[in-house]
């Protein structure tokens, strides 16, 4: 191939503009998506580094002398396949590997970056063709697959095999780990992986596992549409909008009753799809309310929700979804994946909702959230702040109690149901005090009877004749002599307290609202109970109410409006009994105050109107997001989905970012170099402005110019010739080989390695470290104290300040407190960006050829701040003669960095005992975490500048 004087310039000619300008160009190599100039430059660098012979390609496509074949191929690889004889065939590579076909990734780039190391086959040739195993070869796996009558190998061959394959089962056995095939009616690989991560994580052939073990173990390999979709009792009307109403179960309990009433109220002007994640007594009632009902016979796993919702969307346009209860979260995730407008009705306190973070996810995933009371909302916001460090309140939350329903579960048999007093044989002049709900710990059944006991005792002590007229009734199912969790202990208490003869458990009652008309006083003694329907029913029946402060939304409501009620400190049964006694005359006088209050303030029609407005708001919000994605130039040119790294259930990352931004939430930066937190702190979005205009302003004004980002790989290849020290702290010795590999990328530099280690090193480990750098190795066995910061501070002060121009700090990071392999991904990300191969490490160090630069660290997408470390920041900055900053939004997350030694000089003022912390050390909130955050401030205080780096395509 003829010599190219300037390949980059040639590539610029092909694209028609400067490749490094950050503008996007159209490329068939990205399946019709726009290919950013930075990414094109990255591709060009990767391909050009291989020194391939392009003469065949030039001849095949008759390129002119001035045409750059590499740039031509990058822009046209789908239309102009690449064949380099005996080296690479792009068409073969795409045909052979399903994941490449589905991703639309440039095949040559993939092969160079990944495929070669994965031993993928780059071209078709007789000498590398796969061995063909015929049945007579008696390969047991081949025989098992070909003898399974439920597998259609013709379907597999049509979708996944090149024509040269003699038997598709053999092709599958050779390539199963790179494919996710579907065997219609029998097995779906993606479904199996999603349901059983143990199979994927242990690199087990999923189809073989399913046949050999999964079927007998009851594992699910395929789901049928008809198992989930059940025809409802109403006809579909194409002129109406379609609304999903999802209940976490169809049982005869509070939240499902609300969901059913919503479906009934909306089915006059909507096509209703009802959803029950678990089947219950009200299944038929749900079924009759909509034109379609979705069941989950195998459980409410999110993968089922995604699959069945995907099937539904093939036939119907869904305009919005209402999700009742946080327990509908899996269906909410699936709806967000498909970008369906969502309104979530969250009735639960975060205190008892597990796992921690579940409420938070429901809040930020939903387009609109409706809480029944302020205290329940605050419970959710407290969890949101705790689990996400969000400092501002989202703008999409409404507080509105649901209203009175008067639900009756009875089936009309033509016979009249006995009244509560008749059923329990309570005389008409008896004074009935009742609690209600399923017998369980949260409902406070023990607190109910304890309060009743204290009331009876107080009345008797006052010689009040009404004491003997008291009857205590718990309305609801669940009391059983075999229930060791609650019932057995209740019985023991009632018997020993001597009140068992005036205490009753009603069992199931068809109409609680009717039963409450025979009750004189309703006690809501739940430990936590958001806004129970039964309390609304009690108000509607004009019952007086007694309850605990901070235990329910009803307490909020009764504090706000005049009513016949008493409220006692949380859990204080004695105080509640006293207040009932002191107000007994008023409480037992049915004067219509409570029923009037219910009619005026707890009208379900009003709730329905609020819900209808919320649905329209959710639809409008989604439309605004889609408009930004399609038309907003500022967003389209700058948003980097790979860097952003977040999504709803593997959905579109653009949609995820914009959805959160619209709610006043930012968890991750939208592109490298964004200072969106600073912008966000002073300018939040509100519904009365154009969302597109807001996005434009945010993207225009949120560049971090104080700490700019250099995107790697860069064109700079000027070697930094100064003397370098690496201070490397080893706690996890098993990671030494990984770090030594990365250190070796600096073998052309003048580097000495200072290693602090908690455990003695073996000779092999020492030699591995010694061979990784060009200079000397210094070893220091240290106590496990002060993590990696104490050894770094000591080395810097005693050994590094005068002899070295630049110091790098690295440590064997695992972050074992983080789940899901986050610690490993985080470590890899930092090493790739600061010490990466293919010249990346060289380019990073070359930044220090600019004498003004004092610090280089990896850009990080996560939005972070000072956390709980401000007291320690104040302490540490004071030692160095500095003042704390207002915000700490950008720092070397993970405490790995390169710095000019003189730029860290303020550290010399810090006493050596400052970082001497013994284990265990908190996850956050210590002088060590404070040091991590103030590193940029230290450097800037010396007059040096800061440079962040980001290697294209990396994330964690």
Tab-separated table of C-alpha atoms in Angstrom, residues 35-328:
chain	number	residue	atom	x	y	z
A	35	UNK	CA	-20.916	8.237	14.305
A	36	UNK	CA	-19.197	10.944	16.339
A	37	UNK	CA	-15.930	12.308	15.050
A	38	UNK	CA	-14.240	11.291	18.288
A	39	UNK	CA	-15.370	7.716	17.799
A	40	UNK	CA	-14.326	7.753	14.134
A	41	UNK	CA	-10.876	8.969	15.146
A	42	UNK	CA	-10.778	6.184	17.726
A	43	UNK	CA	-11.720	3.589	15.082
A	44	UNK	CA	-9.154	5.004	12.684
A	45	UNK	CA	-6.410	4.806	15.306
A	46	UNK	CA	-7.258	1.174	16.132
A	47	UNK	CA	-7.359	-0.008	12.515
A	48	UNK	CA	-4.312	1.982	11.390
A	49	UNK	CA	-2.229	0.535	14.250
A	50	UNK	CA	-2.483	-2.979	12.730
A	51	UNK	CA	-0.571	-2.066	9.531
A	52	UNK	CA	-2.944	-4.024	7.286
A	53	UNK	CA	-2.502	-4.351	3.524
A	54	UNK	CA	-5.330	-2.362	1.922
A	55	UNK	CA	-4.328	-2.904	-1.721
A	56	UNK	CA	-7.051	-5.517	-2.320
A	57	UNK	CA	-9.702	-3.178	-0.852
A	58	UNK	CA	-8.478	-0.233	-2.972
A	59	UNK	CA	-8.622	-2.348	-6.102
A	60	UNK	CA	-11.997	-3.907	-5.250
A	61	UNK	CA	-13.719	-0.528	-4.857
A	62	UNK	CA	-11.624	1.396	-7.380
A	63	UNK	CA	-10.532	4.034	-4.894
A	64	UNK	CA	-8.608	7.091	-6.112
A	65	UNK	CA	-5.061	7.756	-5.021
A	66	UNK	CA	-6.259	10.496	-2.683
A	67	UNK	CA	-8.924	8.303	-1.072
A	68	UNK	CA	-8.053	6.927	2.347
A	69	UNK	CA	-9.158	3.252	2.394
A	70	UNK	CA	-9.382	3.114	6.197
A	71	UNK	CA	-11.721	6.087	6.410
A	72	UNK	CA	-13.672	4.778	3.418
A	73	UNK	CA	-14.108	1.418	5.134
A	74	UNK	CA	-15.183	2.969	8.473
A	75	UNK	CA	-17.905	4.970	6.757
A	76	UNK	CA	-19.070	2.290	4.316
A	77	UNK	CA	-18.338	-1.127	5.816
A	78	UNK	CA	-21.885	-2.457	5.438
A	79	UNK	CA	-22.076	-1.489	1.762
A	80	UNK	CA	-18.411	-2.263	1.026
A	81	UNK	CA	-17.340	-5.404	2.913
A	82	UNK	CA	-13.632	-5.784	3.615
A	83	UNK	CA	-11.673	-8.817	2.404
A	84	UNK	CA	-7.967	-9.037	3.215
A	85	UNK	CA	-7.033	-12.515	1.956
A	86	UNK	CA	-6.016	-14.934	4.711
A	87	UNK	CA	-6.425	-12.111	7.285
A	88	UNK	CA	-10.007	-10.861	7.601
A	89	UNK	CA	-13.415	-11.113	5.903
A	90	UNK	CA	-15.960	-8.663	7.386
A	91	UNK	CA	-18.988	-10.295	5.750
A	92	UNK	CA	-17.966	-13.718	7.082
A	93	UNK	CA	-17.362	-12.277	10.561
A	94	UNK	CA	-20.784	-10.627	10.705
A	95	UNK	CA	-22.528	-13.730	9.364
A	96	UNK	CA	-20.765	-16.020	11.822
A	97	UNK	CA	-21.332	-14.036	15.020
A	98	UNK	CA	-24.875	-13.100	16.022
A	99	UNK	CA	-23.786	-10.541	18.643
A	100	UNK	CA	-21.945	-8.537	15.963
A	101	UNK	CA	-24.984	-8.644	13.675
A	102	UNK	CA	-27.297	-7.456	16.428
A	103	UNK	CA	-25.031	-4.713	17.772
A	104	UNK	CA	-24.215	-3.205	14.370
A	105	UNK	CA	-20.612	-2.841	15.549
A	106	UNK	CA	-17.843	-2.416	12.996
A	107	UNK	CA	-16.586	-6.004	12.565
A	108	UNK	CA	-12.911	-5.189	12.022
A	109	UNK	CA	-12.787	-2.886	15.034
A	110	UNK	CA	-14.462	-5.565	17.136
A	111	UNK	CA	-12.027	-8.221	15.968
A	112	UNK	CA	-8.973	-6.078	16.739
A	113	UNK	CA	-10.251	-4.951	20.146
A	114	UNK	CA	-11.915	-8.167	21.320
A	115	UNK	CA	-12.367	-10.943	18.783
A	116	UNK	CA	-8.703	-11.830	18.367
A	117	UNK	CA	-8.274	-12.315	22.126
A	118	UNK	CA	-11.516	-14.324	22.209
A	119	UNK	CA	-10.133	-16.654	19.499
A	120	UNK	CA	-12.910	-15.775	17.075
A	121	UNK	CA	-12.475	-16.885	13.492
A	122	UNK	CA	-11.795	-13.886	11.195
A	123	UNK	CA	-12.274	-15.455	7.758
A	124	UNK	CA	-13.456	-18.628	6.055
A	125	UNK	CA	-10.785	-21.099	5.055
A	126	UNK	CA	-10.589	-24.864	4.656
A	127	UNK	CA	-7.723	-25.127	7.116
A	128	UNK	CA	-9.627	-23.364	9.924
A	129	UNK	CA	-13.129	-24.615	9.215
A	130	UNK	CA	-14.932	-26.121	12.172
A	131	UNK	CA	-14.873	-29.893	12.590
A	132	UNK	CA	-18.153	-31.500	11.641
A	133	UNK	CA	-19.433	-33.955	14.180
A	134	UNK	CA	-21.781	-36.459	12.661
A	135	UNK	CA	-24.156	-38.460	14.854
A	136	UNK	CA	-22.002	-41.535	14.453
A	137	UNK	CA	-19.167	-39.670	16.170
A	138	UNK	CA	-21.244	-40.277	19.307
A	139	UNK	CA	-20.599	-36.862	20.817
A	140	UNK	CA	-23.147	-37.053	23.653
A	141	UNK	CA	-24.126	-33.373	23.485
A	142	UNK	CA	-24.611	-33.547	19.712
A	143	UNK	CA	-26.743	-36.667	20.086
A	144	UNK	CA	-28.788	-35.051	22.884
A	145	UNK	CA	-29.507	-31.918	20.849
A	146	UNK	CA	-30.338	-33.684	17.612
A	147	UNK	CA	-32.608	-36.183	19.353
A	148	UNK	CA	-34.697	-33.443	21.025
A	149	UNK	CA	-37.881	-33.336	18.952
A	150	UNK	CA	-38.873	-29.910	20.294
A	151	UNK	CA	-35.936	-28.140	18.637
A	152	UNK	CA	-36.379	-26.967	15.041
A	153	UNK	CA	-32.824	-26.958	13.699
A	154	UNK	CA	-34.096	-25.598	10.398
A	155	UNK	CA	-35.172	-22.430	12.205
A	156	UNK	CA	-31.753	-22.191	13.843
A	157	UNK	CA	-29.937	-22.686	10.554
A	158	UNK	CA	-32.012	-20.012	8.828
A	159	UNK	CA	-31.299	-17.457	11.562
A	160	UNK	CA	-27.787	-18.188	12.788
A	161	UNK	CA	-25.770	-20.452	10.462
A	162	UNK	CA	-23.692	-19.880	7.341
A	163	UNK	CA	-24.707	-22.146	4.456
A	164	UNK	CA	-21.419	-24.054	4.685
A	165	UNK	CA	-22.397	-25.668	7.997
A	166	UNK	CA	-23.333	-29.330	7.552
A	167	UNK	CA	-25.403	-29.579	10.730
A	168	UNK	CA	-26.681	-26.582	12.748
A	169	UNK	CA	-26.418	-28.463	16.056
A	170	UNK	CA	-22.674	-28.684	15.535
A	171	UNK	CA	-22.569	-24.946	14.797
A	172	UNK	CA	-24.468	-24.273	18.016
A	173	UNK	CA	-22.068	-26.375	20.083
A	174	UNK	CA	-19.133	-24.465	18.609
A	175	UNK	CA	-20.656	-20.987	19.062
A	176	UNK	CA	-23.215	-21.122	21.883
A	177	UNK	CA	-21.297	-18.680	24.096
A	178	UNK	CA	-21.522	-15.956	21.425
A	179	UNK	CA	-25.211	-16.507	20.578
A	180	UNK	CA	-28.603	-16.004	22.223
A	181	UNK	CA	-30.813	-18.088	19.892
A	182	UNK	CA	-34.549	-18.593	20.183
A	183	UNK	CA	-35.977	-22.073	19.597
A	184	UNK	CA	-39.624	-21.221	19.064
A	185	UNK	CA	-42.050	-22.875	21.440
A	186	UNK	CA	-39.276	-24.513	23.454
A	187	UNK	CA	-36.366	-22.353	24.587
A	188	UNK	CA	-35.403	-18.670	24.714
A	189	UNK	CA	-31.753	-18.167	25.635
A	190	UNK	CA	-32.125	-14.545	26.765
A	191	UNK	CA	-35.051	-15.483	28.988
A	192	UNK	CA	-33.081	-18.338	30.569
A	193	UNK	CA	-30.057	-16.125	31.202
A	194	UNK	CA	-32.225	-13.400	32.745
A	195	UNK	CA	-34.078	-15.784	35.049
A	196	UNK	CA	-31.029	-17.811	36.035
A	197	UNK	CA	-27.873	-15.673	36.186
A	198	UNK	CA	-26.032	-18.646	37.694
A	199	UNK	CA	-26.038	-20.209	34.210
A	200	UNK	CA	-24.511	-17.163	32.520
A	201	UNK	CA	-22.086	-16.414	35.363
A	202	UNK	CA	-20.707	-19.949	35.350
A	203	UNK	CA	-20.422	-20.116	31.542
A	204	UNK	CA	-22.772	-23.097	31.298
A	205	UNK	CA	-24.321	-23.961	27.925
A	206	UNK	CA	-27.922	-22.851	28.597
A	207	UNK	CA	-29.723	-25.111	26.133
A	208	UNK	CA	-27.866	-28.210	27.265
A	209	UNK	CA	-28.464	-27.289	30.886
A	210	UNK	CA	-32.172	-26.837	30.273
A	211	UNK	CA	-32.519	-30.219	28.575
A	212	UNK	CA	-30.301	-32.089	31.053
A	213	UNK	CA	-31.369	-30.414	34.303
A	214	UNK	CA	-33.573	-27.348	33.938
A	215	UNK	CA	-36.752	-29.117	32.839
A	216	UNK	CA	-36.631	-31.561	35.738
A	217	UNK	CA	-35.784	-28.724	38.158
A	218	UNK	CA	-38.867	-26.798	37.054
A	219	UNK	CA	-36.895	-24.010	35.416
A	220	UNK	CA	-38.607	-21.962	32.741
A	221	UNK	CA	-37.209	-21.958	29.227
A	222	UNK	CA	-40.155	-20.556	27.303
A	223	UNK	CA	-43.312	-18.598	28.012
A	224	UNK	CA	-46.457	-18.695	25.907
A	225	UNK	CA	-48.452	-15.558	25.241
A	226	UNK	CA	-51.750	-17.269	26.012
A	227	UNK	CA	-50.510	-18.174	29.507
A	228	UNK	CA	-50.381	-14.481	30.345
A	229	UNK	CA	-53.085	-12.752	28.332
A	230	UNK	CA	-56.700	-13.414	29.279
A	231	UNK	CA	-59.686	-11.877	27.468
A	232	UNK	CA	-61.616	-9.478	29.655
A	233	UNK	CA	-65.313	-8.723	29.943
A	234	UNK	CA	-65.378	-5.589	27.769
A	235	UNK	CA	-64.875	-4.930	24.065
A	236	UNK	CA	-61.879	-3.028	22.689
A	237	UNK	CA	-62.835	0.344	21.202
A	238	UNK	CA	-60.186	1.657	18.743
A	239	UNK	CA	-61.478	5.220	19.194
A	240	UNK	CA	-60.447	5.281	22.871
A	241	UNK	CA	-57.066	5.572	24.546
A	242	UNK	CA	-55.695	2.418	26.136
A	243	UNK	CA	-54.753	2.507	29.825
A	244	UNK	CA	-53.019	-0.202	31.846
A	245	UNK	CA	-54.041	-0.473	35.496
A	246	UNK	CA	-51.610	-2.687	37.411
A	247	UNK	CA	-52.165	-4.154	40.881
A	248	UNK	CA	-49.456	-6.098	42.659
A	249	UNK	CA	-52.102	-8.706	43.423
A	250	UNK	CA	-55.840	-9.201	43.000
A	251	UNK	CA	-56.493	-10.034	46.636
A	252	UNK	CA	-59.283	-8.539	48.727
A	253	UNK	CA	-56.946	-6.001	50.381
A	254	UNK	CA	-56.487	-2.233	50.376
A	255	UNK	CA	-54.235	-1.429	47.413
A	256	UNK	CA	-55.898	-3.876	44.972
A	257	UNK	CA	-59.315	-2.486	45.929
A	258	UNK	CA	-58.073	0.990	44.978
A	259	UNK	CA	-56.682	-0.335	41.681
A	260	UNK	CA	-59.955	-2.057	40.853
A	261	UNK	CA	-61.947	1.099	41.586
A	262	UNK	CA	-59.616	3.119	39.341
A	263	UNK	CA	-60.104	0.621	36.499
A	264	UNK	CA	-63.875	0.807	36.954
A	265	UNK	CA	-63.879	4.611	36.971
A	266	UNK	CA	-61.756	4.881	33.811
A	267	UNK	CA	-63.307	2.113	31.699
A	268	UNK	CA	-66.103	4.401	30.495
A	269	UNK	CA	-63.689	6.421	28.356
A	270	UNK	CA	-60.638	4.161	28.086
A	271	UNK	CA	-59.757	0.695	26.920
A	272	UNK	CA	-58.574	-0.878	30.159
A	273	UNK	CA	-55.894	-3.558	30.443
A	274	UNK	CA	-55.843	-4.856	34.008
A	275	UNK	CA	-52.741	-6.492	35.441
A	276	UNK	CA	-52.483	-8.722	38.482
A	277	UNK	CA	-48.958	-9.728	39.365
A	278	UNK	CA	-50.339	-12.326	41.785
A	279	UNK	CA	-53.743	-13.945	41.521
A	280	UNK	CA	-56.257	-13.412	44.342
A	281	UNK	CA	-59.915	-13.457	45.320
A	282	UNK	CA	-60.809	-10.456	43.137
A	283	UNK	CA	-59.379	-11.913	39.919
A	284	UNK	CA	-62.781	-12.172	38.252
A	285	UNK	CA	-63.675	-8.617	39.250
A	286	UNK	CA	-60.496	-7.358	37.575
A	287	UNK	CA	-61.168	-9.563	34.562
A	288	UNK	CA	-64.627	-8.144	33.995
A	289	UNK	CA	-63.428	-4.523	34.175
A	290	UNK	CA	-61.146	-4.400	31.119
A	291	UNK	CA	-60.917	-5.830	27.625
A	292	UNK	CA	-57.753	-7.721	28.517
A	293	UNK	CA	-56.134	-9.013	31.709
A	294	UNK	CA	-52.458	-9.891	32.187
A	295	UNK	CA	-51.622	-12.727	34.571
A	296	UNK	CA	-48.215	-13.769	35.861
A	297	UNK	CA	-48.518	-17.502	36.535
A	298	UNK	CA	-44.749	-17.903	36.904
A	299	UNK	CA	-44.311	-14.936	39.239
A	300	UNK	CA	-43.806	-11.201	38.603
A	301	UNK	CA	-40.240	-11.335	37.281
A	302	UNK	CA	-39.281	-8.261	35.259
A	303	UNK	CA	-38.244	-10.375	32.281
A	304	UNK	CA	-41.788	-11.780	32.093
A	305	UNK	CA	-43.193	-8.262	32.328
A	306	UNK	CA	-40.937	-7.084	29.488
A	307	UNK	CA	-41.768	-10.025	27.252
A	308	UNK	CA	-45.523	-9.953	27.725
A	309	UNK	CA	-45.696	-6.162	27.491
A	310	UNK	CA	-43.708	-6.404	24.285
A	311	UNK	CA	-46.280	-8.859	22.944
A	312	UNK	CA	-49.117	-6.534	23.966
A	313	UNK	CA	-47.520	-3.572	22.185
A	314	UNK	CA	-47.414	-5.512	18.929
A	315	UNK	CA	-51.207	-5.400	18.850
A	316	UNK	CA	-52.161	-2.290	20.815
A	317	UNK	CA	-50.892	1.217	21.385
A	318	UNK	CA	-50.709	1.741	25.138
A	319	UNK	CA	-51.142	5.398	26.049
A	320	UNK	CA	-50.280	5.203	29.755
A	321	UNK	CA	-50.029	2.917	32.770
A	322	UNK	CA	-51.194	3.388	36.355
A	323	UNK	CA	-49.246	1.257	38.807
A	324	UNK	CA	-50.745	0.782	42.242
A	325	UNK	CA	-48.261	0.015	45.044
A	326	UNK	CA	-44.483	-0.124	44.989
A	327	UNK	CA	-44.861	-3.900	44.734
A	328	UNK	CA	-45.710	-3.311	41.055
